[in-house]
Amino acid sequence: GPGGGLGPEAEADPALLRASSPELARRLRGLALVRGGFVSEGEAAELLREVEPGLCRGRYQSDHWDRAIPGYRETERGLRGGAGRALLLRVTPAFPPRRPPRPSAHVLDLLPEGRVGPHLDSVKFCGCTIAGVSLLSPSVLRLRSLQDPQDWLELLLKPGSLYVLRGAARYEFTHEILPDEESFFGGLRVPRGRRVALIFRNDPPGENPLKPPRN
Ligand code: OGA
Ligand code: MN
């Protein structure tokens, strides 16, 4: 599609990205990426069928050890179905060749009233790249600079879209999923429904990149 690959040269879809300044947009170019229509409606339905059985067993929880996420269920699971395996292959080019995504995806199921509060993913457990596929409801992902909180970037995550955070966008900015009452993309209201995200991460440096997968 437009913009080609998913490597550091990749361009975000400009209609899906807002920045506090053109300088900030330039600085995070290739580091915070969003692509609409990454998975088709058919693939999305198949992915949901694959991951929902694992989610049913979990209840919606309201706290978490390192993130402020009210109203969610989550699971970490290997994607063994056809659609899941195909998706893993398709997100792999977003990762450095020697630091591929872990074969298991983090499945986060957010209620309409749920949010993911601003946080950094643990540097102990996650590497340089985060790639997320959003299903069901649209939402807004906001990045905010740790150093200059007036510097922000917002990504409009439509159902079927992919986002990638790496480098400075992953280490120097918090990220959050806005709660329904704050869910705007500029002047556009983005009403939140139930949202399921499939999030892929790699291992942090220092881990043996060739070690066998954990599950
Ligand atoms: C997380 C997170 C974002 C998303 O769970 O660490 O940032 O896309 N989730 O749901
Ligand atoms: Mn996160």
PDB file of C-alpha atoms and ligand atoms in Angstrom, residues 66-67 69 74 106 108 110 116-117 119-121 130 132-134 139 141 157 163 165 175-177 195-199 201, ligand 1:
ATOM      1  CA  ASP A  66       2.685  -1.145  35.901  1.00  0.00           C
ATOM      2  CA  ARG A  67      -0.115   0.568  33.995  1.00  0.00           C
ATOM      3  CA  ILE A  69      -5.827   0.431  33.025  1.00  0.00           C
ATOM      4  CA  GLU A  74      -5.789  -9.401  28.891  1.00  0.00           C
ATOM      5  CA  HIS A 106      -0.426  -9.490  24.186  1.00  0.00           C
ATOM      6  CA  LEU A 108      -5.777  -6.413  25.527  1.00  0.00           C
ATOM      7  CA  LEU A 110     -10.706  -2.757  26.792  1.00  0.00           C
ATOM      8  CA  VAL A 116      -4.823   2.847  29.253  1.00  0.00           C
ATOM      9  CA  GLY A 117      -3.216   5.549  31.371  1.00  0.00           C
ATOM     10  CA  HIS A 119       3.017   4.857  30.819  1.00  0.00           C
ATOM     11  CA  LEU A 120       6.222   3.506  29.326  1.00  0.00           C
ATOM     12  CA  ASP A 121       6.370  -0.202  28.601  1.00  0.00           C
ATOM     13  CA  ILE A 130       5.999  -2.159  19.934  1.00  0.00           C
ATOM     14  CA  GLY A 132      -0.276  -2.918  17.872  1.00  0.00           C
ATOM     15  CA  VAL A 133      -3.270  -3.922  15.778  1.00  0.00           C
ATOM     16  CA  SER A 134      -6.618  -2.456  16.862  1.00  0.00           C
ATOM     17  CA  SER A 139      -9.509   5.008  19.729  1.00  0.00           C
ATOM     18  CA  LEU A 141      -3.295   6.821  21.174  1.00  0.00           C
ATOM     19  CA  LEU A 157      -6.401   4.057  15.634  1.00  0.00           C
ATOM     20  CA  TYR A 163       0.673   1.336  14.885  1.00  0.00           C
ATOM     21  CA  LEU A 165       6.362   2.726  18.295  1.00  0.00           C
ATOM     22  CA  HIS A 175       1.720   6.442  25.532  1.00  0.00           C
ATOM     23  CA  GLU A 176      -1.925   6.138  26.520  1.00  0.00           C
ATOM     24  CA  ILE A 177      -5.332   5.200  25.112  1.00  0.00           C
ATOM     25  CA  ARG A 195     -11.629  -2.445  21.737  1.00  0.00           C
ATOM     26  CA  VAL A 196      -9.389  -5.456  21.346  1.00  0.00           C
ATOM     27  CA  ALA A 197      -5.703  -4.829  20.658  1.00  0.00           C
ATOM     28  CA  LEU A 198      -3.122  -7.390  19.596  1.00  0.00           C
ATOM     29  CA  ILE A 199       0.232  -6.032  20.705  1.00  0.00           C
ATOM     30  CA  ARG A 201       6.833  -6.709  21.323  1.00  0.00           C
TER      31      ARG A 201
HETATM   32  C1  OGA B   1      -0.085  -1.537  26.890  1.00  0.00           C
HETATM   33  C2  OGA B   1      -0.510  -0.511  25.908  1.00  0.00           C
HETATM   34  C3  OGA B   1      -1.873   0.111  24.039  1.00  0.00           C
HETATM   35  C4  OGA B   1      -2.943  -0.464  23.207  1.00  0.00           C
HETATM   36  O1  OGA B   1      -0.877  -2.460  27.152  1.00  0.00           O
HETATM   37  O2  OGA B   1       1.053  -1.441  27.392  1.00  0.00           O
HETATM   38  O3  OGA B   1       0.156   0.465  25.790  1.00  0.00           O
HETATM   39  O4  OGA B   1      -2.842  -0.338  21.986  1.00  0.00           O
HETATM   40  N1  OGA B   1      -1.596  -0.748  25.147  1.00  0.00           N
HETATM   41  O5  OGA B   1      -3.889  -1.031  23.758  1.00  0.00           O
END
